[in-house]
Short mmCIF file of C-alpha atoms in Angstrom, two decimals:
data_model
loop_
_atom_site.label_atom_id
_atom_site.label_comp_id
_atom_site.label_asym_id
_atom_site.label_seq_id
_atom_site.Cartn_x
_atom_site.Cartn_y
_atom_site.Cartn_z
CA MET J 6 86.16 115.22 128.82
CA ARG J 7 87.19 112.30 127.42
CA LEU J 8 87.27 107.60 128.15
CA ALA J 9 90.71 106.94 127.07
CA ASN J 10 89.64 103.27 128.03
CA TRP J 11 85.75 103.43 128.42
CA TYR J 12 85.21 100.47 127.95
CA TYR J 13 85.61 99.56 131.95
CA LEU J 14 82.01 101.55 132.14
CA LEU J 15 80.23 98.55 130.87
CA PHE J 16 81.70 96.74 134.56
CA ILE J 17 79.35 99.49 136.58
CA PRO J 18 76.04 97.21 135.75
CA LEU J 19 76.97 94.05 136.61
CA ILE J 20 78.17 95.36 140.09
CA ILE J 21 75.50 97.26 140.91
CA TYR J 22 74.05 94.54 140.11
CA LEU J 23 75.61 91.84 142.13
CA PHE J 24 75.50 94.13 145.89
CA PHE J 25 72.10 94.10 145.29
CA ARG J 26 71.28 90.55 144.90
CA ARG J 27 73.68 89.85 147.68
CA LYS J 28 72.53 89.00 150.52
CA LYS J 29 74.61 88.84 154.12
CA LYS J 30 73.93 86.72 156.31
CA SER J 31 73.05 87.50 159.77
CA ALA J 32 75.90 87.50 162.09
CA LEU J 33 74.20 87.10 165.30
CA LYS J 34 71.01 85.05 165.04
CA PHE J 35 67.92 85.82 167.00
CA SER J 36 64.98 83.62 168.02
CA SER J 37 62.48 86.44 167.41
CA VAL J 38 62.66 90.58 165.50
CA LYS J 39 60.77 91.19 168.28
CA LEU J 40 63.86 91.00 170.53
CA LEU J 41 65.38 93.29 167.89
CA LYS J 42 63.39 95.81 167.68
CA ASN J 43 62.54 96.15 171.11
CA ARG J 44 65.72 97.25 172.09
CA GLY J 45 65.95 99.45 169.73
CA PHE J 46 67.96 98.07 166.37
CA ARG J 47 65.67 99.40 162.13
CA ASN J 48 66.41 98.21 159.90
CA THR J 49 66.32 101.65 157.91
CA ILE J 50 68.08 103.20 154.54
CA LYS J 51 69.90 105.23 157.63
CA HIS J 52 71.26 101.81 158.68
CA LYS J 53 72.46 100.92 154.63
CA ILE J 54 74.28 104.01 154.42
CA GLY J 55 78.02 102.90 154.82
CA LYS J 56 76.94 99.99 151.74
CA TYR J 57 75.89 102.74 148.70
CA ILE J 58 78.32 105.40 149.62
CA ILE J 59 80.71 101.47 149.02
CA LEU J 60 78.92 101.11 145.79
CA THR J 61 79.52 104.83 145.43
CA SER J 62 83.58 104.42 145.90
CA LEU J 63 82.94 101.06 143.24
CA ILE J 64 82.10 103.32 140.93
CA PHE J 65 84.27 105.85 141.21
CA LEU J 66 87.49 103.69 140.90
CA ILE J 67 86.37 101.73 137.88
CA PHE J 68 85.94 105.28 136.31
CA ALA J 69 88.90 106.18 138.05
CA LEU J 70 89.80 102.82 135.22
CA ALA J 71 88.45 104.72 132.50
CA ARG J 72 91.39 107.00 132.95
CA PRO J 73 89.25 110.66 131.85
CA GLN J 74 90.40 113.13 130.54
CA LEU J 75 90.03 116.81 129.78
CA THR J 76 90.94 118.54 126.26
CA LYS J 77 93.88 121.09 127.32
CA GLY J 78 94.83 122.28 123.80
CA ASN J 79 95.71 121.28 120.01
CA ILE J 80 99.99 121.65 119.16
CA PRO J 81 100.58 121.82 116.04
CA VAL J 82 103.03 119.29 115.07
CA PHE J 83 105.34 120.61 111.34
CA GLU J 84 107.48 118.52 109.34
CA GLN J 85 109.62 119.39 106.80
CA GLY J 86 108.58 118.35 102.55
CA ILE J 87 107.57 119.38 100.01
CA ASP J 88 104.72 118.34 97.61
CA ILE J 89 104.46 116.25 94.96
CA ALA J 90 103.00 115.67 92.43
CA ILE J 91 105.39 112.39 89.63
CA ALA J 92 102.49 111.83 86.11
CA LEU J 93 103.78 108.07 84.97
CA ASP J 94 103.59 107.55 80.66
CA VAL J 95 101.70 104.19 80.65
CA SER J 96 101.52 104.42 76.99
CA GLY J 97 102.10 102.38 74.72
CA SER J 98 106.11 103.42 73.84
CA MET J 99 106.66 102.51 77.23
CA GLN J 100 107.17 99.12 76.59
CA SER J 101 109.89 100.31 74.46
CA VAL J 102 113.42 97.21 75.35
CA ASP J 103 115.65 99.99 75.83
CA PHE J 104 115.94 99.95 79.51
CA THR J 105 115.66 96.48 80.23
CA PRO J 106 112.70 94.89 80.79
CA ASN J 107 110.89 98.17 79.62
CA ARG J 108 110.57 100.85 80.05
CA LEU J 109 108.05 101.67 82.16
CA GLU J 110 109.73 98.93 84.66
CA VAL J 111 112.76 101.19 85.40
CA ALA J 112 110.57 104.18 85.26
CA ARG J 113 108.17 102.50 87.89
CA LYS J 114 111.89 101.17 89.94
CA THR J 115 112.93 104.46 89.69
CA ILE J 116 110.13 106.29 91.02
CA GLN J 117 109.85 103.78 93.99
CA ASP J 118 113.18 104.97 94.90
CA PHE J 119 112.84 108.04 95.33
CA VAL J 120 109.20 108.29 97.01
CA ASP J 121 111.73 106.28 99.79
CA GLN J 122 113.61 108.93 99.94
CA ARG J 123 111.89 111.25 100.51
CA PRO J 124 109.91 109.51 103.21
CA ASN J 125 107.73 114.01 105.17
CA ASP J 126 107.51 114.41 101.57
CA ARG J 127 102.96 114.67 100.25
CA ILE J 128 102.71 112.36 97.34
CA SER J 129 100.33 111.99 94.47
CA LEU J 130 100.54 109.29 92.07
CA ILE J 131 98.49 110.19 88.44
CA ALA J 132 98.87 107.91 85.15
CA PHE J 133 98.36 109.48 81.56
CA ALA J 134 98.87 107.85 78.24
CA GLY J 135 95.84 108.96 75.83
CA THR J 136 94.23 110.84 79.04
CA ALA J 137 95.41 110.49 82.82
CA TYR J 138 93.56 110.56 86.46
CA THR J 139 94.93 110.07 90.17
CA ARG J 140 95.66 107.36 90.84
CA VAL J 141 96.56 107.91 94.66
CA PRO J 142 96.41 111.65 95.45
CA LEU J 143 98.53 114.49 98.17
CA THR J 144 99.09 111.74 100.77
CA LEU J 145 101.71 111.41 103.12
CA ASP J 146 101.29 107.13 103.10
CA HIS J 147 103.59 106.57 101.29
CA ASN J 148 102.97 103.28 101.53
CA VAL J 149 100.01 103.42 99.31
CA VAL J 150 102.09 104.81 97.29
CA ARG J 151 104.11 101.78 96.34
CA GLU J 152 101.56 99.70 96.34
CA SER J 153 99.82 101.66 93.33
CA LEU J 154 103.25 102.11 91.40
CA ARG J 155 103.61 98.13 91.83
CA ASP J 156 99.54 97.57 90.50
CA ILE J 157 100.04 99.72 86.98
CA SER J 158 100.90 98.71 84.18
CA PHE J 159 100.02 99.98 80.07
CA GLU J 160 95.98 98.62 81.66
CA SER J 161 96.16 101.79 83.70
CA VAL J 162 94.77 104.09 80.78
CA ASN J 163 92.60 102.88 78.83
CA GLU J 164 93.25 104.81 75.98
CA ASP J 165 96.74 105.18 73.96
CA GLY J 166 98.37 107.94 73.63
CA THR J 167 100.04 110.65 74.70
CA ALA J 168 98.33 113.60 76.98
CA ILE J 169 101.08 115.79 78.35
CA GLY J 170 98.40 118.50 79.04
CA MET J 171 96.08 116.16 80.21
CA ALA J 172 98.86 114.81 82.18
CA ILE J 173 100.14 118.39 83.92
CA SER J 174 96.22 120.18 84.50
CA VAL J 175 95.19 117.13 86.68
CA GLY J 176 98.66 116.79 88.99
CA VAL J 177 97.53 120.73 88.75
CA ASN J 178 94.22 120.42 90.24
CA ARG J 179 96.90 117.78 93.13
CA LEU J 180 98.66 120.74 94.47
CA LYS J 181 96.25 123.55 93.71
CA LYS J 182 94.77 123.75 97.08
CA SER J 183 97.83 122.89 99.09
CA ASN J 184 99.84 125.26 101.35
CA SER J 185 103.09 123.95 100.81
CA SER J 186 105.62 127.34 99.43
CA SER J 187 106.82 124.39 97.18
CA LYS J 188 104.96 122.87 94.57
CA ILE J 189 106.16 120.51 92.01
CA ILE J 190 104.82 117.66 89.41
CA ILE J 191 107.50 115.14 88.28
CA LEU J 192 106.38 114.23 84.57
CA VAL J 193 108.07 111.00 83.79
CA THR J 194 107.47 110.64 79.81
CA ASP J 195 109.18 109.43 76.68
CA GLY J 196 106.63 111.21 73.94
CA SER J 197 105.11 113.81 72.37
CA ASN J 198 101.84 115.22 73.06
CA ASN J 199 99.03 113.89 70.50
CA ALA J 200 96.14 113.61 72.90
CA GLY J 201 93.63 114.97 75.80
CA SER J 202 91.79 117.93 75.56
CA ILE J 203 94.33 120.28 77.08
CA THR J 204 97.30 121.26 75.48
CA PRO J 205 100.40 121.52 77.51
CA GLU J 206 100.65 125.05 76.62
CA THR J 207 97.69 125.71 78.20
CA ALA J 208 98.26 123.00 81.77
CA SER J 209 102.06 125.12 81.79
CA ASP J 210 100.25 128.45 82.27
CA LEU J 211 97.48 126.97 85.36
CA ALA J 212 100.80 125.53 86.48
CA ILE J 213 102.25 129.09 87.10
CA ASP J 214 99.49 130.48 87.99
CA TYR J 215 99.37 128.16 91.69
CA GLY J 216 103.23 128.28 91.77
CA ILE J 217 104.09 124.72 90.68
CA LYS J 218 107.00 123.70 89.39
CA ILE J 219 107.72 121.69 87.24
CA TYR J 220 109.82 118.89 85.92
CA PRO J 221 110.07 117.51 83.24
CA ILE J 222 111.99 113.80 82.04
CA GLY J 223 111.72 112.19 79.09
CA VAL J 224 112.94 109.20 79.22
CA GLY J 225 114.29 106.36 75.91
CA SER J 226 117.09 106.87 73.55
CA ASP J 227 117.37 107.92 69.95
CA ILE J 228 116.07 104.86 68.34
CA THR J 229 114.77 101.73 69.62
CA ARG J 230 113.04 98.34 70.12
CA ILE J 231 109.52 97.98 70.76
CA PRO J 232 107.61 94.48 71.96
CA TYR J 233 104.43 93.44 69.47
CA GLU J 234 102.67 89.81 68.92
CA VAL J 235 103.10 87.69 65.85
CA PHE J 236 101.03 84.43 66.04
CA GLY J 237 101.40 83.79 70.05
CA ARG J 238 105.11 84.61 69.65
CA THR J 239 106.61 88.50 70.43
CA ALA J 240 108.78 90.09 67.89
CA TYR J 241 110.31 93.50 67.60
CA GLN J 242 110.38 97.06 65.53
CA GLN J 243 112.88 99.43 65.68
CA VAL J 244 111.39 102.59 65.56
CA ASP J 245 112.40 105.94 66.45
CA GLY J 246 112.11 108.45 68.83
CA ASP J 247 109.00 110.83 69.38
CA LEU J 248 110.03 112.42 72.30
CA ASN J 249 109.07 116.65 72.24
CA GLU J 250 112.18 117.56 73.14
CA GLU J 251 112.11 120.92 72.93
CA LEU J 252 108.19 120.57 73.64
CA LEU J 253 109.35 119.51 77.07
CA ASN J 254 112.07 122.48 77.95
CA ASN J 255 109.77 125.47 77.68
CA ILE J 256 107.31 124.00 80.26
CA ALA J 257 109.92 123.66 82.12
CA ASP J 258 111.31 127.05 81.56
CA LYS J 259 107.62 128.68 81.74
CA THR J 260 106.85 127.01 84.85
CA ASN J 261 110.39 127.58 86.89
CA GLY J 262 111.30 123.65 86.71
CA LYS J 263 113.61 121.82 84.97
CA TYR J 264 114.65 120.37 81.91
CA TYR J 265 116.36 116.31 81.88
CA ARG J 266 116.90 113.52 79.79
CA ALA J 267 117.44 110.13 80.56
CA LYS J 268 118.33 107.84 77.61
CA ASP J 269 119.43 105.03 79.79
CA PRO J 270 118.21 103.83 83.96
CA GLY J 271 120.98 104.74 84.95
CA ALA J 272 120.91 108.90 83.81
CA LEU J 273 117.29 108.54 84.76
CA SER J 274 118.24 107.41 88.80
CA LYS J 275 120.99 110.46 88.58
CA VAL J 276 118.03 112.54 87.50
CA PHE J 277 115.87 111.94 90.05
CA GLU J 278 119.14 112.53 92.90
CA ASP J 279 119.32 115.75 90.92
CA ILE J 280 115.43 115.70 92.03
CA ASN J 281 115.95 114.66 95.60
CA LYS J 282 118.20 117.41 96.05
CA LEU J 283 115.37 120.20 96.32
CA GLU J 284 114.74 122.68 99.01
CA LYS J 285 112.69 121.56 101.19
CA THR J 286 109.59 123.28 102.68
CA GLU J 287 108.17 123.19 106.59
CA PHE J 288 104.56 122.73 106.68
CA GLU J 289 102.17 121.52 109.79
CA LYS J 290 101.20 118.00 109.03
CA ASP J 291 98.44 117.29 111.19
CA ASP J 292 97.16 118.35 115.51
CA PHE J 293 98.99 116.80 118.46
CA LYS J 294 96.31 117.21 121.53
CA GLN J 295 97.49 116.99 125.08
CA TYR J 296 94.85 115.85 127.61
CA THR J 297 95.47 116.28 131.69
CA GLU J 298 94.12 113.00 133.03
CA LEU J 299 91.80 113.54 135.30
CA ALA J 300 91.93 109.17 137.02
CA PHE J 301 94.10 110.71 139.87
CA ILE J 302 91.39 112.63 141.35
CA PHE J 303 88.85 109.49 140.40
CA ILE J 304 90.72 107.31 142.45
CA LEU J 305 91.33 109.82 145.92
CA ILE J 306 87.33 110.75 145.49
CA GLY J 307 87.16 106.69 145.45
CA LEU J 308 89.43 105.83 148.55
CA ALA J 309 87.86 108.85 151.11
CA LEU J 310 84.43 107.29 150.04
CA LEU J 311 85.69 103.26 150.56
CA ALA J 312 86.65 104.20 154.06
CA ILE J 313 84.07 106.18 154.99
CA GLY J 314 81.21 103.64 154.14
CA ILE J 315 83.80 101.11 155.52
CA PHE J 316 83.33 102.77 158.70
CA LEU J 317 80.20 103.92 158.70
CA ASP J 318 78.91 100.28 157.72
CA ARG J 319 81.44 98.69 160.37
CA TYR J 320 81.48 100.63 162.95
CA TYR J 321 79.12 103.89 163.76
CA PHE J 322 75.35 101.66 162.75
CA ILE J 323 76.29 98.62 164.27
CA HIS J 324 75.24 98.63 167.95
CA ILE J 325 75.11 94.91 170.22
CA PRO J 326 73.05 95.37 173.15
#
């Protein structure tokens, strides 16, 4: 049994205190108590039963206010959705300005829009550069994901580079214990694997073992400009793209996913729109507990005792000679 409004019980000590502190003035005055004794009027426990029954009735009514409940059972609540780990590249090359203002900002905004369209999906967020780490574990609380996306930056990972294998392995670790029949990793990157202790091939094999599909997204144009500081001023260096499309294609093929190329912000949005059409699967969100309310029982008992107590106190034990 539980009490939904347990704080009402705090009134019980107060009522008991007031009950025993209260001194009732006599309705009739006698010059001597001997007269009462001679008439057979005794101040015994018997004559106080009515008052104690009234006190008990008040306690029962307070328990009714506290809403006593019995657990009737648990009802599982199901939702439609999939489990998604989003791995976002935050390496230095994501500063490229072929996307305005840069690749990372556009990717962040596009992922934000994607998350808003997936209210029933459990989403995990991973940041990677020279290594990878989980920023948000699988969750249905998308406000946490949005806040983490807003805070993500090029300083989120201390080591520069592009550890694609590490990003996939962290995603696999997030999803491997999932009970969803549909688990995917969305890998957003603009480079090739050049860092990390786990190769993309090894990480992809792990994904296959756990039934995880990988959707790599290669972002950026073939030639771009990267900003850098010179004597306090921003300059730009033109560089060729370092995207390893062959690697990303192989990762997608091995895991039954799909590789996408997004050379501009519009293409990136269309990629996420396509992923948004993925088949949904049902999963258990939580247990809904059913309770049986017992308050009415306490009310009936309390009112019955109150009526009995008043009757005994007012009419049964009082005899006026």
